Coordinates of C-alpha atoms and ligand atoms in Angstrom, one line a residue:
Chain A
M1 CA 103.3 89.9 62.9
E2 CA 102.0 87.0 65.0
P3 CA 98.6 87.4 66.6
E4 CA 98.4 87.7 70.3
P5 CA 98.1 84.2 71.9
I6 CA 94.8 83.1 73.4
Y7 CA 95.2 82.1 77.0
L8 CA 94.2 78.5 77.8
S9 CA 92.2 79.6 80.8
R10 CA 90.0 81.8 78.5
L11 CA 88.8 78.9 76.4
Q12 CA 86.5 77.8 79.2
H13 CA 85.1 81.3 79.4
Y14 CA 84.2 81.1 75.7
L15 CA 82.5 77.7 76.2
Y16 CA 80.5 79.0 79.2
C17 CA 79.4 82.1 77.2
P18 CA 81.1 83.7 74.2
R19 CA 80.1 87.1 75.6
Q20 CA 81.8 86.4 78.9
F21 CA 85.0 85.6 76.9
A22 CA 84.7 88.9 75.0
L23 CA 84.0 91.0 78.1
I24 CA 87.2 89.7 79.7
E25 CA 89.3 89.6 76.6
L26 CA 88.3 92.8 74.9
E27 CA 86.8 94.9 77.6
D28 CA 89.1 94.1 80.6
V29 CA 86.0 93.3 82.7
W30 CA 86.9 91.2 85.5
V31 CA 85.1 90.8 88.8
E32 CA 86.6 89.4 91.8
N33 CA 83.8 87.4 93.3
Q34 CA 83.6 84.5 95.6
F35 CA 84.2 82.0 92.9
T36 CA 87.2 83.6 91.3
A37 CA 88.7 84.3 94.8
E38 CA 88.3 80.7 95.8
G39 CA 89.9 79.6 92.5
K40 CA 92.8 81.8 93.3
V41 CA 93.4 80.4 96.7
L42 CA 93.3 76.9 95.2
H43 CA 95.7 78.0 92.5
Q44 CA 98.1 79.7 94.9
R45 CA 98.9 76.3 96.3
V46 CA 99.8 74.9 93.0
D47 CA 101.2 78.0 91.4
Q48 CA 104.7 77.9 92.8
P49 CA 106.7 76.2 90.1
D50 CA 108.5 73.2 91.5
K51 CA 109.4 69.7 90.6
Q52 CA 109.0 66.5 92.5
K53 CA 109.8 62.9 91.8
R54 CA 107.9 60.1 93.4
G55 CA 108.5 56.5 92.2
D56 CA 108.1 56.5 88.5
I57 CA 106.3 59.8 88.3
R58 CA 108.0 63.1 88.0
S59 CA 105.6 66.0 88.4
V60 CA 106.1 69.6 87.4
R61 CA 103.8 72.3 88.8
S62 CA 102.9 75.6 87.0
L63 CA 104.5 74.6 83.8
R64 CA 104.3 77.2 81.0
L65 CA 102.8 75.8 77.8
S66 CA 102.4 77.1 74.3
H67 CA 101.6 76.1 70.8
A68 CA 102.9 78.6 68.3
A69 CA 100.9 77.3 65.3
L70 CA 97.6 77.3 67.2
G71 CA 98.4 80.6 69.0
I72 CA 97.6 79.5 72.5
E73 CA 99.5 79.7 75.7
G74 CA 99.1 79.3 79.4
V75 CA 100.2 77.5 82.5
A76 CA 99.4 73.9 83.4
D77 CA 98.6 73.4 87.1
V78 CA 100.5 70.1 87.1
V79 CA 102.1 68.0 84.4
E80 CA 103.0 64.5 85.5
Y81 CA 105.7 62.7 83.5
H82 CA 105.1 59.0 83.7
I83 CA 108.3 57.2 83.3
Q84 CA 107.9 54.3 81.0
P85 CA 109.7 50.9 81.2
D86 CA 111.9 52.0 78.3
G87 CA 113.0 55.2 80.2
S88 CA 111.0 57.6 78.1
E89 CA 108.5 60.0 79.7
Q90 CA 104.8 60.3 79.0
P91 CA 103.4 63.7 79.8
Y92 CA 100.0 63.7 81.6
P93 CA 98.4 67.0 82.3
I94 CA 96.3 67.6 85.5
E95 CA 94.1 70.6 86.1
Y96 CA 92.6 71.6 89.5
K97 CA 89.1 72.8 89.5
R98 CA 86.9 74.2 92.1
G99 CA 83.5 72.5 92.5
K100 CA 82.5 69.3 90.8
P101 CA 82.4 67.8 87.3
K102 CA 80.2 69.9 85.0
Q103 CA 77.6 69.3 82.4
H104 CA 79.5 71.2 79.8
R105 CA 82.9 70.3 78.4
A106 CA 84.7 73.6 79.2
D107 CA 87.2 72.0 81.6
E108 CA 87.9 69.1 79.3
V109 CA 88.6 71.5 76.4
Q110 CA 91.0 73.5 78.5
L111 CA 92.8 70.3 79.4
C112 CA 92.8 69.1 75.9
A113 CA 94.3 72.4 74.7
Q114 CA 97.1 71.8 77.3
A115 CA 97.6 68.4 75.8
L116 CA 97.9 69.9 72.3
C117 CA 100.6 72.3 73.6
L118 CA 102.5 69.4 75.3
E119 CA 102.3 67.4 72.1
D120 CA 103.8 70.3 70.2
M121 CA 106.5 70.9 72.7
E122 CA 107.5 67.3 73.3
G123 CA 106.8 66.0 69.9
L124 CA 104.8 63.0 71.0
L125 CA 101.2 62.0 71.5
V126 CA 99.4 62.8 74.7
P127 CA 96.4 60.5 74.9
E128 CA 95.0 61.4 78.3
G129 CA 95.0 63.6 81.3
A130 CA 92.9 64.3 84.4
L131 CA 90.8 66.9 86.1
F132 CA 90.9 67.1 89.8
Y133 CA 87.7 68.5 91.3
G134 CA 88.1 70.2 94.7
E135 CA 84.6 69.5 95.9
V136 CA 84.5 65.8 95.3
R137 CA 88.3 65.5 95.8
R138 CA 88.5 63.0 92.9
R139 CA 90.4 62.6 89.7
H140 CA 88.4 62.4 86.6
V141 CA 90.3 61.0 83.7
V142 CA 89.9 62.7 80.3
Y143 CA 90.7 61.0 77.0
F144 CA 91.7 63.3 74.2
D145 CA 89.7 61.6 71.5
A146 CA 89.0 63.0 68.0
T147 CA 85.7 64.7 69.1
L148 CA 87.3 66.5 72.0
R149 CA 90.2 67.6 69.9
E150 CA 87.9 68.9 67.2
L151 CA 85.8 70.8 69.7
T152 CA 89.0 72.3 71.2
L153 CA 90.3 73.4 67.8
Q154 CA 86.9 74.9 67.0
T155 CA 86.9 76.8 70.3
I156 CA 90.3 78.2 69.7
Q157 CA 89.2 79.4 66.3
A158 CA 86.0 81.0 67.6
C159 CA 88.0 82.8 70.3
R160 CA 90.4 84.1 67.7
D161 CA 87.5 85.3 65.6
I162 CA 86.2 87.4 68.5
V163 CA 89.6 88.9 69.2
Q164 CA 90.0 89.8 65.5
S165 CA 86.6 91.3 65.0
K166 CA 87.0 93.3 68.3
T167 CA 83.3 92.9 68.8
T168 CA 81.6 91.7 71.9
P169 CA 78.7 89.3 71.0
K170 CA 75.3 90.4 72.3
A171 CA 74.0 88.9 75.5
V172 CA 71.8 85.8 75.3
Y173 CA 70.0 85.5 78.6
K174 CA 69.7 82.0 80.1
A175 CA 68.6 82.2 83.7
G176 CA 70.6 79.2 85.0
K177 CA 73.8 80.3 83.2
C178 CA 73.6 84.1 83.8
R179 CA 72.8 83.9 87.4
N180 CA 76.0 82.0 88.1
C181 CA 78.0 84.3 85.9
S182 CA 80.4 86.6 87.8
L183 CA 80.0 89.3 85.1
I184 CA 76.2 89.6 85.3
E185 CA 76.4 93.1 86.8
Q186 CA 78.6 94.3 84.0
C187 CA 76.7 92.4 81.3
H188 CA 73.1 93.1 82.1
P189 CA 72.0 90.3 79.8
Q190 CA 68.3 91.1 80.2
D191 CA 68.4 94.9 79.8
F192 CA 70.6 95.4 76.9
T193 CA 68.7 93.0 74.7
R194 CA 65.6 95.2 74.8
P195 CA 65.1 97.7 72.0
A196 CA 66.3 100.9 73.8
S197 CA 65.2 103.5 71.3
V198 CA 61.6 102.2 71.1
W199 CA 61.4 102.2 74.9
L200 CA 62.8 105.6 75.2
A201 CA 60.5 107.1 72.6
Q202 CA 57.5 105.6 74.4
Q203 CA 58.6 107.0 77.8
L204 CA 59.2 110.5 76.4
T205 CA 55.8 110.7 74.6
E206 CA 53.8 109.3 77.5
N207 CA 52.7 112.0 79.8
Chain B
M1 CA 73.6 96.7 91.3
R2 CA 77.0 96.7 92.8
P3 CA 77.3 98.1 96.4
L4 CA 77.6 101.8 96.8
R5 CA 81.0 102.8 98.1
N6 CA 81.5 106.1 99.8
V7 CA 83.0 109.3 98.7
I8 CA 84.8 110.8 101.7
Y9 CA 84.9 114.6 101.8
I10 CA 87.7 116.0 103.9
Q11 CA 87.5 119.7 104.6
T12 CA 89.2 120.0 108.0
Q13 CA 92.0 122.4 107.3
N14 CA 95.5 121.2 108.0
A15 CA 94.3 117.6 108.2
W16 CA 96.8 114.9 107.6
V17 CA 95.4 111.8 105.9
H18 CA 97.4 108.6 105.7
K19 CA 97.1 104.8 105.4
D20 CA 97.3 102.6 108.4
N21 CA 97.0 99.0 107.3
D22 CA 93.8 98.8 105.4
N23 CA 92.4 101.9 106.9
L24 CA 92.4 105.5 106.0
V25 CA 93.2 107.6 109.0
M26 CA 92.7 111.3 109.3
K27 CA 94.6 113.3 111.9
V28 CA 94.6 116.9 113.0
G29 CA 97.7 117.6 115.0
D30 CA 98.1 114.5 117.1
E31 CA 94.4 113.7 117.3
I32 CA 92.9 110.9 115.2
K33 CA 89.6 112.3 113.8
A34 CA 88.5 109.5 111.6
R35 CA 89.3 105.9 110.6
V36 CA 87.7 104.3 107.6
P37 CA 88.3 100.9 105.8
I38 CA 89.8 101.8 102.4
H39 CA 87.8 99.1 100.5
K40 CA 84.6 101.0 101.3
L41 CA 85.8 104.1 99.4
Q42 CA 85.0 105.2 96.0
G43 CA 86.6 108.5 96.0
L44 CA 88.3 111.1 98.2
V45 CA 87.6 114.8 97.9
C46 CA 89.8 117.2 99.7
F47 CA 88.9 120.8 100.3
G48 CA 91.7 123.3 100.8
Q49 CA 94.7 122.6 103.0
V50 CA 94.6 118.8 103.3
S51 CA 97.6 116.6 103.0
I52 CA 97.6 113.0 101.9
S53 CA 100.5 110.5 102.3
P54 CA 102.0 109.1 99.1
Y55 CA 101.3 105.6 100.4
L56 CA 97.6 106.3 100.8
M57 CA 97.7 107.8 97.3
A58 CA 99.4 104.7 95.9
H59 CA 96.9 102.5 97.6
C60 CA 94.0 104.6 96.3
S61 CA 95.3 104.6 92.8
E62 CA 95.8 100.8 92.8
N63 CA 92.3 100.3 93.9
G64 CA 90.5 102.7 91.6
V65 CA 89.9 105.3 94.3
T66 CA 90.3 108.8 92.8
I67 CA 91.5 111.7 94.8
T68 CA 90.2 115.2 93.9
Y69 CA 91.6 118.4 95.3
L70 CA 89.3 121.4 95.5
N71 CA 90.0 124.7 97.0
Q72 CA 88.2 125.8 100.1
F73 CA 85.2 126.9 98.1
G74 CA 84.9 123.8 96.0
K75 CA 86.8 125.0 92.9
F76 CA 88.6 122.2 91.1
L77 CA 92.3 122.2 91.6
A78 CA 93.8 118.8 90.8
R79 CA 93.1 115.2 90.6
V80 CA 95.1 112.0 91.4
E81 CA 94.2 108.8 89.6
G82 CA 95.7 105.5 88.9
P83 CA 96.4 104.0 85.5
V84 CA 93.2 104.2 83.5
S85 CA 91.5 101.0 82.8
G86 CA 92.8 99.4 79.7
N87 CA 89.6 99.9 77.7
V88 CA 91.3 101.2 74.7
L89 CA 88.7 99.8 72.3
L90 CA 85.9 101.5 74.1
R91 CA 87.7 104.8 74.2
R92 CA 88.5 104.6 70.5
T93 CA 84.8 104.0 69.8
Q94 CA 83.9 106.9 72.0
H95 CA 86.3 109.3 70.2
L96 CA 85.1 108.1 66.8
T97 CA 81.5 108.5 67.8
G98 CA 82.3 112.0 69.2
A99 CA 83.8 112.9 65.8
D100 CA 80.6 111.8 64.0
R101 CA 78.2 114.7 64.0
D102 CA 75.0 112.8 63.7
K103 CA 75.9 110.3 66.3
S104 CA 76.9 113.0 68.8
V105 CA 73.7 114.8 68.2
A106 CA 71.7 111.6 68.9
I107 CA 73.4 111.0 72.2
A108 CA 73.3 114.6 73.3
R109 CA 69.6 114.6 72.4
T110 CA 68.8 111.6 74.7
M111 CA 70.8 113.2 77.5
L112 CA 69.0 116.5 77.3
S113 CA 65.7 114.7 76.9
G114 CA 66.5 113.1 80.3
K115 CA 67.3 116.5 81.7
L116 CA 64.1 118.2 80.6
Y117 CA 62.0 115.1 81.6
N118 CA 63.5 115.3 85.1
Q119 CA 63.2 119.0 85.4
R120 CA 59.5 118.5 84.6
A121 CA 59.4 115.9 87.3
V122 CA 60.7 118.4 89.8
L123 CA 57.8 120.8 89.0
R124 CA 55.2 118.0 88.9
R125 CA 56.3 116.7 92.2
Y126 CA 56.0 120.1 93.7
L127 CA 52.6 120.6 92.2
R128 CA 51.4 117.3 93.6
D129 CA 52.7 118.1 97.1
Y130 CA 51.8 121.8 97.4
G131 CA 49.7 122.7 94.4
D132 CA 46.3 122.6 96.2
Q133 CA 47.3 124.9 99.1
A134 CA 45.2 128.0 99.4
D135 CA 48.0 130.5 99.2
G136 CA 49.3 128.8 96.1
Q137 CA 46.6 129.2 93.5
A138 CA 48.4 131.7 91.4
M139 CA 51.7 130.0 91.9
A140 CA 50.2 126.6 90.9
A141 CA 48.9 128.2 87.7
E142 CA 52.4 129.4 86.8
L143 CA 54.0 126.1 87.6
T144 CA 51.4 124.3 85.5
T145 CA 52.1 126.6 82.6
A146 CA 55.9 126.1 83.0
E147 CA 55.4 122.4 83.2
K148 CA 53.5 122.5 79.9
R149 CA 56.1 124.6 78.3
L150 CA 58.8 122.1 79.4
S151 CA 56.8 119.3 77.8
R152 CA 56.7 121.3 74.6
C153 CA 60.5 121.9 74.7
L154 CA 60.9 118.2 75.4
N155 CA 58.9 117.2 72.3
Q156 CA 60.8 119.7 70.2
L157 CA 64.1 118.2 71.1
A158 CA 63.1 115.3 68.9
D159 CA 63.4 117.5 65.8
C160 CA 66.7 119.0 66.6
D161 CA 69.5 117.7 64.4
A162 CA 72.3 119.9 65.5
I163 CA 74.1 120.6 68.7
D164 CA 73.3 124.3 68.4
T165 CA 69.6 123.8 68.1
L166 CA 69.6 121.3 71.0
M167 CA 71.5 123.8 73.1
G168 CA 68.9 126.4 72.1
R169 CA 66.0 124.3 73.3
E170 CA 67.9 123.4 76.4
G171 CA 68.4 127.1 77.1
E172 CA 64.8 127.8 76.6
A173 CA 63.8 125.0 79.0
A174 CA 66.3 126.3 81.6
Q175 CA 64.7 129.8 81.4
V176 CA 61.2 128.3 82.0
Y177 CA 62.4 126.0 84.7
F178 CA 64.5 128.5 86.6
G179 CA 61.9 131.1 85.9
V180 CA 59.6 129.3 88.4
F181 CA 62.3 127.9 90.7
Q182 CA 61.6 130.7 93.2
Y183 CA 58.2 129.2 93.8
L184 CA 59.7 125.9 94.9
I185 CA 61.6 127.7 97.7
R186 CA 59.4 127.8 100.8
Q187 CA 61.7 129.9 102.9
P188 CA 61.0 133.5 102.1
D189 CA 64.5 134.8 103.0
F190 CA 66.0 132.8 100.2
Q191 CA 65.5 134.7 97.0
F192 CA 66.2 133.5 93.5
D193 CA 65.5 135.1 90.2
A194 CA 67.8 133.4 87.7
R195 CA 70.5 130.9 87.4
R196 CA 73.9 132.7 87.8
R197 CA 77.0 130.7 87.8
R198 CA 80.1 132.9 87.5
P199 CA 80.1 133.8 90.2
P200 CA 76.9 132.8 92.1
T201 CA 75.4 136.0 93.3
D202 CA 73.0 134.7 95.9
P203 CA 72.9 131.8 98.3
V204 CA 70.6 129.6 96.2
N205 CA 72.9 129.9 93.2
A206 CA 75.9 129.2 95.4
L207 CA 74.3 126.0 96.7
L208 CA 73.4 124.9 93.1
S209 CA 76.9 125.5 91.9
F210 CA 78.5 123.8 94.8
C211 CA 76.3 120.7 94.5
Y212 CA 76.8 120.5 90.7
T213 CA 80.5 120.3 91.3
L214 CA 80.0 117.3 93.6
L215 CA 77.8 115.7 90.9
T216 CA 80.4 116.3 88.2
H217 CA 83.0 114.8 90.4
D218 CA 80.9 111.6 90.8
C219 CA 80.1 111.5 87.1
R220 CA 83.8 111.8 86.3
S221 CA 84.7 108.9 88.6
A222 CA 81.9 106.8 87.2
L223 CA 83.1 107.3 83.6
E224 CA 86.6 106.5 84.5
T225 CA 85.5 103.3 86.4
T226 CA 83.6 102.3 83.3
G227 CA 86.6 102.9 81.0
L228 CA 85.2 106.0 79.2
D229 CA 87.2 109.1 78.7
P230 CA 85.6 111.9 80.8
A231 CA 87.2 114.6 78.7
S232 CA 85.6 113.7 75.4
G233 CA 82.0 114.7 75.3
F234 CA 79.1 114.7 72.8
L235 CA 77.1 117.7 73.9
H236 CA 79.8 119.8 75.6
Q237 CA 82.4 120.9 73.2
L238 CA 85.9 119.6 73.6
R239 CA 88.2 121.9 75.5
S240 CA 91.4 121.0 77.0
G241 CA 91.1 120.3 80.7
R242 CA 87.4 120.3 80.7
P243 CA 85.6 117.0 81.7
S244 CA 83.2 117.4 78.8
L245 CA 81.7 113.9 79.0
A246 CA 81.3 114.2 82.8
L247 CA 79.4 117.5 82.2
D248 CA 77.3 115.8 79.6
L249 CA 76.4 113.0 81.9
A250 CA 75.7 115.4 84.8
E251 CA 73.0 117.2 82.7
E252 CA 70.2 114.6 83.2
L253 CA 71.1 114.2 86.9
R254 CA 71.0 117.9 87.8
P255 CA 67.3 118.0 88.6
M256 CA 68.0 115.4 91.4
I257 CA 70.5 117.9 92.8
D258 CA 68.0 120.7 92.5
R259 CA 65.6 118.8 94.6
F260 CA 68.3 118.1 97.1
V261 CA 69.2 121.8 97.3
L262 CA 65.5 122.7 97.7
S263 CA 65.1 120.3 100.5
L264 CA 68.1 121.7 102.4
I265 CA 66.6 125.1 102.2
N266 CA 63.0 124.1 102.8
K267 CA 63.8 121.9 105.7
R268 CA 65.8 124.7 107.2
Q269 CA 69.0 122.7 107.3
L270 CA 70.7 125.8 106.1
S271 CA 69.9 129.5 106.7
L272 CA 71.1 132.8 105.2
K273 CA 73.7 133.3 107.9
D274 CA 75.5 130.1 106.7
F275 CA 76.7 132.0 103.7
E276 CA 79.4 134.5 103.3
E277 CA 79.1 137.4 100.9
W278 CA 82.3 138.6 99.3
P279 CA 83.2 142.1 98.1
N280 CA 82.5 141.2 94.5
G281 CA 79.0 140.3 95.4
S282 CA 79.4 136.5 95.2
F283 CA 78.3 134.1 97.8
T284 CA 79.9 130.9 99.2
L285 CA 78.9 128.5 101.9
K286 CA 80.8 128.8 105.2
E287 CA 82.8 125.8 106.4
E288 CA 80.6 124.4 109.2
P289 CA 77.4 124.5 107.1
R290 CA 79.3 122.9 104.3
R291 CA 79.9 120.0 106.6
T292 CA 76.2 119.8 107.2
L293 CA 75.6 119.8 103.5
L294 CA 78.1 117.1 102.7
A295 CA 76.7 114.9 105.5
A296 CA 73.2 115.4 104.1
W297 CA 74.5 114.6 100.6
Q298 CA 76.0 111.4 101.8
D299 CA 72.7 110.4 103.3
R300 CA 70.8 111.4 100.2
K301 CA 73.0 109.2 98.1
Q302 CA 71.9 106.1 100.0
D303 CA 68.2 106.9 99.1
T304 CA 67.0 104.8 96.3
L305 CA 65.0 105.7 93.2
M306 CA 63.3 103.4 90.7
H307 CA 65.4 103.1 87.5
P308 CA 62.7 102.6 84.9
W309 CA 65.1 101.1 82.3
F310 CA 66.6 98.5 84.7
E311 CA 63.3 98.1 86.4
E312 CA 65.0 98.0 89.8
S313 CA 65.7 100.5 92.5
V314 CA 69.1 102.2 92.5
P315 CA 70.8 104.3 95.2
I316 CA 71.0 107.9 94.0
G317 CA 74.7 107.7 94.5
M318 CA 74.9 104.9 92.0
L319 CA 73.1 106.8 89.2
P320 CA 76.2 108.3 87.6
W321 CA 77.6 104.8 87.5
T322 CA 74.5 103.1 86.0
Q323 CA 74.4 105.8 83.3
A324 CA 78.0 105.5 82.5
Q325 CA 77.5 101.8 82.1
I326 CA 74.5 102.3 79.8
L327 CA 76.5 104.8 77.7
A328 CA 79.5 102.3 77.4
R329 CA 77.2 99.5 76.4
F330 CA 75.5 101.7 73.8
L331 CA 78.9 102.7 72.4
R332 CA 79.8 99.1 72.1
G333 CA 76.7 98.4 70.1
D334 CA 74.7 96.4 72.7
C335 CA 71.7 98.6 72.4
D336 CA 70.4 101.0 69.7
S337 CA 70.2 104.1 71.9
Y338 CA 71.6 105.6 75.1
V339 CA 68.9 105.6 77.7
P340 CA 69.0 108.5 80.2
F341 CA 67.8 108.1 83.8
L342 CA 64.1 109.1 83.8
W343 CA 62.8 110.3 87.1
K344 CA 59.3 108.8 87.5
Ligands
LIG401 S1 75.6 87.3 82.3 FE1 74.9 85.7 80.8 S2 75.2 86.6 78.8 FE2 76.3 87.9 80.2 S3 78.4 87.1 80.1 FE3 77.4 86.1 81.8 S4 76.6 84.2 81.0 FE4 77.1 85.5 79.2

């Protein structure tokens, strides 16, 4: 039996925090907060599948992607097909993101995984794509080089390891990261890393 | 902590409750008696003859709002809930843990430790507030003795390695605690000599039973929200239809209820004539005073207590939820012990 596919959108959770990925993937923890709600509104605009052609670019919104061998699947916000002089089409994935370009490479990995799917589906190389950031309203070109591809493959494997082991990694508290995490209420990164039994024994013997 | 949502208690007989846009609307005859935004709800508890529209039911079930039907006297009748959260891994771990004798004993022990600790806190608080009053010398002595005996029972829990012995200690502690409970009641017309449940044979027991039912309801909802199976307990034996885990979880929180009951009596929010005596010698609260009690309970739930483990203050109404969460995290292996709520 084939393993359940990993959703492209979950790869970024893993890169943000492996525990966050596990909470969502294994524990069905999902919190509708301001950030996710905003993301949804942004996506609703691009989520109705449709096709458009403008000049030598044909764009498809909400395109379903998958890569059977890698066991990943998801939906691309927009895939542009750039029509080449010889008539062939070069796929070019574009992902819409709330906010602005980030320090970590989570968005790039998600995009690169889309490119891997496109390559598998179309049977050709996809060398680049773009991230569109809502806050700065600018396209940020991403080249799918060997380093990014390697990181993407590693991330997919790491996600699969968590799914197969069915274990949520323990919390590692990092103030900057955890405070912006929508799952902090469910995760309690600071509390559950303390030794509970020692604490309890202390409390019960104290008078 | 996440915001405390309300449990709405509906006890107006022949009330019709339905959904109007995003509001819950309660009507009696043609008159609208209440209108509440549904997103503020956590649960709906109906006493007796209350009708709910299927559309409101559907909306509640989609939004994780559970509906509980009790008869007029607070006895559980039925419950309507949406699809349970898909936490099948957690539930499997819970059931495996429940089947493991040693692990069950360990969890049950921590829960009962919490209960005894909190019972002791009730006595200590009373001693602190009233212990030095002139009329109370003899009483204070008895309370102090009881408090010491509770401490001893609490220490002895640590050595119990079977559910039976744990239950034995718990029973002993209950005898001690309820043995001096009368002293905590400062209204002479309310008499109490022992805890009697089936049926409650005096107003104090009737109040305790009624409020424990409310607590169990909240514990059950909290467990369900967290993805745990309320029917599969560690301390309480499995029995079909019994919310064993909700009863387990309620144990450590009961002393908070006891305090609430005491304050209702001591602040004269209720008096003897608010109770009805039945031919079999049992007592129940009349309808109007029950309204008073439920309103007071809603208020009390907003009060906050310091949660020593989280080191933050938590509304009393959220305690079942915080504890369910700790239990779930413990079962998932995040921490090496369940941590009961300890009332400081
Ligand atoms: S709160 Fe911190 S540790 Fe927990 S899931 Fe979020 S980022 Fe990870």
